[in-house]
mmCIF file with all atom_site columns, C-alpha atoms in Angstrom:
data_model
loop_
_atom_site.group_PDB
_atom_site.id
_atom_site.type_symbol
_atom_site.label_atom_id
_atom_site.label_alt_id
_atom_site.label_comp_id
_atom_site.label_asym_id
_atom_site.label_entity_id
_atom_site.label_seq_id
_atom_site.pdbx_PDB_ins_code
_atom_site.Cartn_x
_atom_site.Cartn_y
_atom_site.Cartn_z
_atom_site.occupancy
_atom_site.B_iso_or_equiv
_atom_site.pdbx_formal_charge
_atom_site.auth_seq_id
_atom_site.auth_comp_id
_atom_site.auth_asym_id
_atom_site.auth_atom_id
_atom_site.pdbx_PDB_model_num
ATOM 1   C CA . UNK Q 1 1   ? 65.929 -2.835  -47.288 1.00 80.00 ? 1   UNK Q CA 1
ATOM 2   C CA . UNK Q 1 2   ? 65.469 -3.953  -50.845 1.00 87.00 ? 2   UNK Q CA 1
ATOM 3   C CA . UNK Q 1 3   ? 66.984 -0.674  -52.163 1.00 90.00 ? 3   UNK Q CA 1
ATOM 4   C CA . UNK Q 1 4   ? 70.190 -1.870  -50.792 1.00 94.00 ? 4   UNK Q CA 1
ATOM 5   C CA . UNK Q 1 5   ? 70.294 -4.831  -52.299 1.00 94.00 ? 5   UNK Q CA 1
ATOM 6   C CA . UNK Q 1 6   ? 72.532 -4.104  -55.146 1.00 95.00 ? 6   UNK Q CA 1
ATOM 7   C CA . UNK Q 1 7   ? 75.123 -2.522  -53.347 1.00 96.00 ? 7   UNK Q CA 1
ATOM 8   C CA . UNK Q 1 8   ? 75.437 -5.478  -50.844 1.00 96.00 ? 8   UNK Q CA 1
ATOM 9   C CA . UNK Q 1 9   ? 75.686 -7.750  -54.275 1.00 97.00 ? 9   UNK Q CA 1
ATOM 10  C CA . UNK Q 1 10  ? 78.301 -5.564  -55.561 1.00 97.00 ? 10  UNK Q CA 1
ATOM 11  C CA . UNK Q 1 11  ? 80.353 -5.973  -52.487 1.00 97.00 ? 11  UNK Q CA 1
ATOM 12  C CA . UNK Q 1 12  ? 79.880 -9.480  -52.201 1.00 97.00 ? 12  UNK Q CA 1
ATOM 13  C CA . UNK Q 1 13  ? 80.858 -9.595  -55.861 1.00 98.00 ? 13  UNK Q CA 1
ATOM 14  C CA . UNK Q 1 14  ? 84.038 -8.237  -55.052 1.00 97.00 ? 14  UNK Q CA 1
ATOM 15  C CA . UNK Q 1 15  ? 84.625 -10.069 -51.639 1.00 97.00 ? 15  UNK Q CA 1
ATOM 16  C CA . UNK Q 1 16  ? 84.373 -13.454 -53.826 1.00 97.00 ? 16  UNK Q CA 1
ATOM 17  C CA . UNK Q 1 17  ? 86.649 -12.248 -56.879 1.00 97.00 ? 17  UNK Q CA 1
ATOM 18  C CA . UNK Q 1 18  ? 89.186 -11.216 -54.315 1.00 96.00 ? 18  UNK Q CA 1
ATOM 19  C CA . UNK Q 1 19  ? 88.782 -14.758 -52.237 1.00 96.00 ? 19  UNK Q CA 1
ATOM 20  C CA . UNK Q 1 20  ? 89.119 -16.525 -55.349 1.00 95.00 ? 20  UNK Q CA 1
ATOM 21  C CA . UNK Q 1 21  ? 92.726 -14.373 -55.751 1.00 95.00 ? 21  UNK Q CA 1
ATOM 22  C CA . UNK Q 1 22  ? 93.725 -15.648 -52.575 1.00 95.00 ? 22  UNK Q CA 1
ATOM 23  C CA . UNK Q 1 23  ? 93.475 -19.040 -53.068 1.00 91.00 ? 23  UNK Q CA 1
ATOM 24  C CA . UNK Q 1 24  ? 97.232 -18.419 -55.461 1.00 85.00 ? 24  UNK Q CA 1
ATOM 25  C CA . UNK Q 1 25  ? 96.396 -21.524 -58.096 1.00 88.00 ? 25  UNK Q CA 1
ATOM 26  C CA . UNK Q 1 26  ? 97.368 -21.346 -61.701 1.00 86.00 ? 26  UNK Q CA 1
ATOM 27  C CA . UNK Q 1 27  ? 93.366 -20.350 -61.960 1.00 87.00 ? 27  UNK Q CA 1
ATOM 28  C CA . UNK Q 1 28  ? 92.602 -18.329 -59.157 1.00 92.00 ? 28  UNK Q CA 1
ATOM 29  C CA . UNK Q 1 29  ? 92.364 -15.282 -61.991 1.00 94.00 ? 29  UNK Q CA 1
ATOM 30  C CA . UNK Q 1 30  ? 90.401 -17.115 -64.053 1.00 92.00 ? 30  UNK Q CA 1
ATOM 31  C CA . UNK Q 1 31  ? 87.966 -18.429 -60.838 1.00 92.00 ? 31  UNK Q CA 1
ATOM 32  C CA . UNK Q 1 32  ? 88.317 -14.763 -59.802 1.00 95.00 ? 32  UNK Q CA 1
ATOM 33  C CA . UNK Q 1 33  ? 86.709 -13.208 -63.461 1.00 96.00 ? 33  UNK Q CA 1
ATOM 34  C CA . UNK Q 1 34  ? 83.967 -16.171 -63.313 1.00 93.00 ? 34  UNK Q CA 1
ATOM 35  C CA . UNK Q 1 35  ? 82.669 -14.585 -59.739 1.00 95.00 ? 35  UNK Q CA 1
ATOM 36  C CA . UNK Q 1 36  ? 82.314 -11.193 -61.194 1.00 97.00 ? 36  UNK Q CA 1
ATOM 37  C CA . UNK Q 1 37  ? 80.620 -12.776 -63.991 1.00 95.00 ? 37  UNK Q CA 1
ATOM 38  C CA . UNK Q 1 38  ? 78.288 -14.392 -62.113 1.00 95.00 ? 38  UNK Q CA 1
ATOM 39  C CA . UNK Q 1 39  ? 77.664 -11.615 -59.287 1.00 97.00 ? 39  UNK Q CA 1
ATOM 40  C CA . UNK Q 1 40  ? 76.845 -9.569  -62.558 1.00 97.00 ? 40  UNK Q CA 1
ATOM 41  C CA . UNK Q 1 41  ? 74.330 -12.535 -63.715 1.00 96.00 ? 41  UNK Q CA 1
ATOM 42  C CA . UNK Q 1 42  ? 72.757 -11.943 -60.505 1.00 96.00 ? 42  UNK Q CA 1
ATOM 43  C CA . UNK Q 1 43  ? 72.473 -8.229  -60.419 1.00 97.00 ? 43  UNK Q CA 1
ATOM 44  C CA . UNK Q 1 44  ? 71.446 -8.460  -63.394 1.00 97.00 ? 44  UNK Q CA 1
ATOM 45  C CA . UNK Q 1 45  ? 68.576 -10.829 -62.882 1.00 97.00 ? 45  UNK Q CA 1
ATOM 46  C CA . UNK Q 1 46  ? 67.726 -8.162  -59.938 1.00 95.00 ? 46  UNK Q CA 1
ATOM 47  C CA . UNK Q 1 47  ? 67.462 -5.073  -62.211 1.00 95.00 ? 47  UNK Q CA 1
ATOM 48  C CA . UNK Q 1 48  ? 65.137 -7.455  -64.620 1.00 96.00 ? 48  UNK Q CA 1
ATOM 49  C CA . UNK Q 1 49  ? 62.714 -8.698  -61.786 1.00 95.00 ? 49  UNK Q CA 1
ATOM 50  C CA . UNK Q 1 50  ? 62.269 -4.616  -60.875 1.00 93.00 ? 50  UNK Q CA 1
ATOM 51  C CA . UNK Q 1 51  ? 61.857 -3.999  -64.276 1.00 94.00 ? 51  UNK Q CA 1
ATOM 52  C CA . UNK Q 1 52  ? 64.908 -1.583  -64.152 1.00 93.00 ? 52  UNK Q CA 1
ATOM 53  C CA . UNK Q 1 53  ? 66.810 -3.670  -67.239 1.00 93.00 ? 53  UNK Q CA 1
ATOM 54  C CA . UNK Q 1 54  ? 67.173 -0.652  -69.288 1.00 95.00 ? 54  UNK Q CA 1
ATOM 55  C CA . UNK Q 1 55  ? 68.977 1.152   -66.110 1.00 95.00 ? 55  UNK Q CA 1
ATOM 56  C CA . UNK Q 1 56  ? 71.621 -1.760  -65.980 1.00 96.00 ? 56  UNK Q CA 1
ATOM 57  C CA . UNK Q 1 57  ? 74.612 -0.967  -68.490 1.00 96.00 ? 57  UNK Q CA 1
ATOM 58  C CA . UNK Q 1 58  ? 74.587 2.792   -66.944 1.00 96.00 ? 58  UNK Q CA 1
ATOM 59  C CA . UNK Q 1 59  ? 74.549 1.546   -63.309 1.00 96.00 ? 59  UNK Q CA 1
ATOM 60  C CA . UNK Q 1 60  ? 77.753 3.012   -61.841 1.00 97.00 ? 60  UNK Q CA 1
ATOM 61  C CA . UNK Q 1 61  ? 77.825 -0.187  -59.825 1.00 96.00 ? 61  UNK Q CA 1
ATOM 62  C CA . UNK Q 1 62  ? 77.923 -2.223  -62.559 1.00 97.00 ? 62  UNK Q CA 1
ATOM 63  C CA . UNK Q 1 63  ? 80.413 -0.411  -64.422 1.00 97.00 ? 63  UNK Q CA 1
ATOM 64  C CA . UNK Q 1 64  ? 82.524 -0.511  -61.690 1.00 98.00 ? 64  UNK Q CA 1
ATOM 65  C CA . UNK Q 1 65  ? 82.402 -4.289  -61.889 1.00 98.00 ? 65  UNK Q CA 1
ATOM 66  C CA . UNK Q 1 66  ? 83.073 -4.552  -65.008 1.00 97.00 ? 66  UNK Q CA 1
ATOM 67  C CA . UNK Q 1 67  ? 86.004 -1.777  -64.883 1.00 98.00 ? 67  UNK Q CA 1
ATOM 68  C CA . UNK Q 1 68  ? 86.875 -4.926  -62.753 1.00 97.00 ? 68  UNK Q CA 1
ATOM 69  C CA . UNK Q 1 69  ? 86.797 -7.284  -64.633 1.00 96.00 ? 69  UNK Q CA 1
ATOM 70  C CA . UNK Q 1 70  ? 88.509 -6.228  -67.229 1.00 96.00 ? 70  UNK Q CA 1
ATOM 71  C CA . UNK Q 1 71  ? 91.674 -5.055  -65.140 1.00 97.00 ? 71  UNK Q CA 1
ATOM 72  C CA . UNK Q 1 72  ? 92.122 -8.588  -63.878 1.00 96.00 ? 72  UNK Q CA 1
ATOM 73  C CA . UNK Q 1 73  ? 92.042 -9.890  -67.450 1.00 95.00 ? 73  UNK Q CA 1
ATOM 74  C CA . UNK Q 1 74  ? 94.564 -7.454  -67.672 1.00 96.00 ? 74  UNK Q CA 1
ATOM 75  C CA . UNK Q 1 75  ? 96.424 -7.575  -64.781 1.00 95.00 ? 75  UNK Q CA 1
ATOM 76  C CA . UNK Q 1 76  ? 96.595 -11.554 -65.110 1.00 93.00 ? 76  UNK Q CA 1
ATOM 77  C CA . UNK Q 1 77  ? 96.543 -11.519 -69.049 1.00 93.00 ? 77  UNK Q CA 1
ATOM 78  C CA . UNK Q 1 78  ? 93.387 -13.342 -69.057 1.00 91.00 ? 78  UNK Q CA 1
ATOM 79  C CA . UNK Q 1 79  ? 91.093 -13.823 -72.297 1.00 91.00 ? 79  UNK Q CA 1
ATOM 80  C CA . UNK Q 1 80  ? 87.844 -15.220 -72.267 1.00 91.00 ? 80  UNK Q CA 1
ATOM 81  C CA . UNK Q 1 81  ? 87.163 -17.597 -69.664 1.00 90.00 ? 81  UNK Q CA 1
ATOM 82  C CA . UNK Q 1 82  ? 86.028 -21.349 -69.876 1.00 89.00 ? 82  UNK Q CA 1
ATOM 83  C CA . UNK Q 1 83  ? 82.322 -20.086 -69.647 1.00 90.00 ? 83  UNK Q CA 1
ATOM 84  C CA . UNK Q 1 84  ? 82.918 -17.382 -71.914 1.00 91.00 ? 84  UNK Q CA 1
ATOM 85  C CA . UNK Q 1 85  ? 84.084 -19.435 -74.575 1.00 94.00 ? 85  UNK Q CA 1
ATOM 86  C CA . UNK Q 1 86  ? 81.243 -22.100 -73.546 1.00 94.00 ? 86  UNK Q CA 1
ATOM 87  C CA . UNK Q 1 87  ? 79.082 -19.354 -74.337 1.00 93.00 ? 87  UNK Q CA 1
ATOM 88  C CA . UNK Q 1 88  ? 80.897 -18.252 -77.748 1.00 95.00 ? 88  UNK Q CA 1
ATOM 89  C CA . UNK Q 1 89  ? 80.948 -22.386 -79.077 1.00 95.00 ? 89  UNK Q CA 1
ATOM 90  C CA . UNK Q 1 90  ? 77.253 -22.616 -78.531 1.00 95.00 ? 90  UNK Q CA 1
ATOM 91  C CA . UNK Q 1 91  ? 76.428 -18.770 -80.597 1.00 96.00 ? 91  UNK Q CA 1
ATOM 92  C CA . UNK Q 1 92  ? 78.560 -20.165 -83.382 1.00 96.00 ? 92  UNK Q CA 1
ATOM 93  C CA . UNK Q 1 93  ? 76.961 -23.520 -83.046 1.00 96.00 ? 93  UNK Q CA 1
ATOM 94  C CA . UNK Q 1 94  ? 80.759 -25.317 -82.614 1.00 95.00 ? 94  UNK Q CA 1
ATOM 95  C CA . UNK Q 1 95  ? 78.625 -27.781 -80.423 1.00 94.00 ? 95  UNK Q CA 1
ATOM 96  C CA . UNK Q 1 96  ? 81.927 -30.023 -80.533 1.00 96.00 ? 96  UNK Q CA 1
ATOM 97  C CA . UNK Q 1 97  ? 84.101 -27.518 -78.660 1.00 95.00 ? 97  UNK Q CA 1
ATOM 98  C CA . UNK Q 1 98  ? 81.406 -26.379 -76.764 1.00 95.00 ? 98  UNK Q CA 1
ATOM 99  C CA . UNK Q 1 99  ? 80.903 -30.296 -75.597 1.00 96.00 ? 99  UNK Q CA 1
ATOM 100 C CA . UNK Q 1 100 ? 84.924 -30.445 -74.951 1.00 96.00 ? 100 UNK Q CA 1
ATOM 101 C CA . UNK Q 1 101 ? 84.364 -26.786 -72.816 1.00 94.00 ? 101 UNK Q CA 1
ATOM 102 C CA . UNK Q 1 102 ? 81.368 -28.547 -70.934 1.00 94.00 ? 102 UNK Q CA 1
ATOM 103 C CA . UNK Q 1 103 ? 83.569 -31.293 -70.081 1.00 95.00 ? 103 UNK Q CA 1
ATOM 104 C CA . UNK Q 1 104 ? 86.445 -29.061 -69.233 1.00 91.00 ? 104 UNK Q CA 1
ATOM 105 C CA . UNK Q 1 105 ? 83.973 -26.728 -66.933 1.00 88.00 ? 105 UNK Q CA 1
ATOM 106 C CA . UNK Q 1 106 ? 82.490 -30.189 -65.549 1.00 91.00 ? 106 UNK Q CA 1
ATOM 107 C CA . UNK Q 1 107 ? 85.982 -31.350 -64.726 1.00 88.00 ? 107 UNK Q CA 1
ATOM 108 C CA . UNK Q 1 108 ? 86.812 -28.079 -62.617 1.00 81.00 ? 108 UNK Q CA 1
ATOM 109 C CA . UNK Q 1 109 ? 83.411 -28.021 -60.617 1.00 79.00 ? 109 UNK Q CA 1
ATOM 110 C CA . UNK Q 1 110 ? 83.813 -32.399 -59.688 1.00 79.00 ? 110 UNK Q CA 1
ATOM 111 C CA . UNK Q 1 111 ? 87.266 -30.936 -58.623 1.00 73.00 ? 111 UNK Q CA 1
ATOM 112 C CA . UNK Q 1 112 ? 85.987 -28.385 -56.534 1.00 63.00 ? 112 UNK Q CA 1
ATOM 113 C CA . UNK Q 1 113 ? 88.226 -25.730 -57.960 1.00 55.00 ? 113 UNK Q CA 1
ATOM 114 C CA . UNK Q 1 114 ? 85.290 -23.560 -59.971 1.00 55.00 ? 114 UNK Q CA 1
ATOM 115 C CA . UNK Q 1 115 ? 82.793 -23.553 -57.357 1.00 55.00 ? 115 UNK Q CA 1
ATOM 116 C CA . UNK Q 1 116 ? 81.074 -19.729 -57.425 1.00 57.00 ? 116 UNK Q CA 1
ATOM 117 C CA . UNK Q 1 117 ? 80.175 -18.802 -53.907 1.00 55.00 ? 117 UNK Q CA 1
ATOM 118 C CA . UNK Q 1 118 ? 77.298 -17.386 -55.702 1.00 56.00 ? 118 UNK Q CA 1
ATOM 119 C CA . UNK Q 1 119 ? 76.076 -21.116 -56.150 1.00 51.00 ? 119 UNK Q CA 1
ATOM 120 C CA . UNK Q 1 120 ? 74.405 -21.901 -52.849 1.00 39.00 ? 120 UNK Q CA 1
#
């Protein structure tokens, strides 16, 4: 049943995002993005543990996720997300916004509002 496995990710992916939509908060788009991101973390992860990392970025599934993605940035007129920019501060070594983005990120999650149902 492994072979499955990435197609019952993708779904789930999108079940989350969608959930996340629901919820109708000022950040349900951004919540929604951070769900894809991280159902891509995990698919990715996948395609690395069967050695299949070079077959990622041309996976149709993927690209559908990420055609995702990017039309609720646009949809919702999202830019980069908390963890995005997290991600950015610490590349540029801006350790003192990416310390003010931790806390920010930390503040959501305590709050219960960032949770990813891929966190179990």
């Amino acid at each position: 049943h492994e072979q499955y496995r990435p197609f019952v990710l993708y779904h789930r992916t999108q079940a989350a995002a969608l959930a996340k939509l629901e919820l109708e908060t000022e950040d349900c788009a951004e919540l929604a993005i951070e769900e894809v991101n991280a159902g891509l973390k995990h698919l990715r992860k996948l395609f690395e543990d069967y050695e299949a990392e070079d077959q990622f970025e041309e996976d149709e599934l993927i690209q559908r996720l990420v055609e995702f993605k990017n039309s609720l940035k646009e949809k919702y007129e999202i830019g980069r997300t908390l963890n995005e920019q997290l991600a950015d501060a610490v590349a540029s070594e801006n350790y003192e916004r990416a310390a003010e983005l931790r806390d920010e990120i930390a503040n959501r999650e305590h709050s219960g509002d960032f949770r990813s149902d891929f966190d179990i």
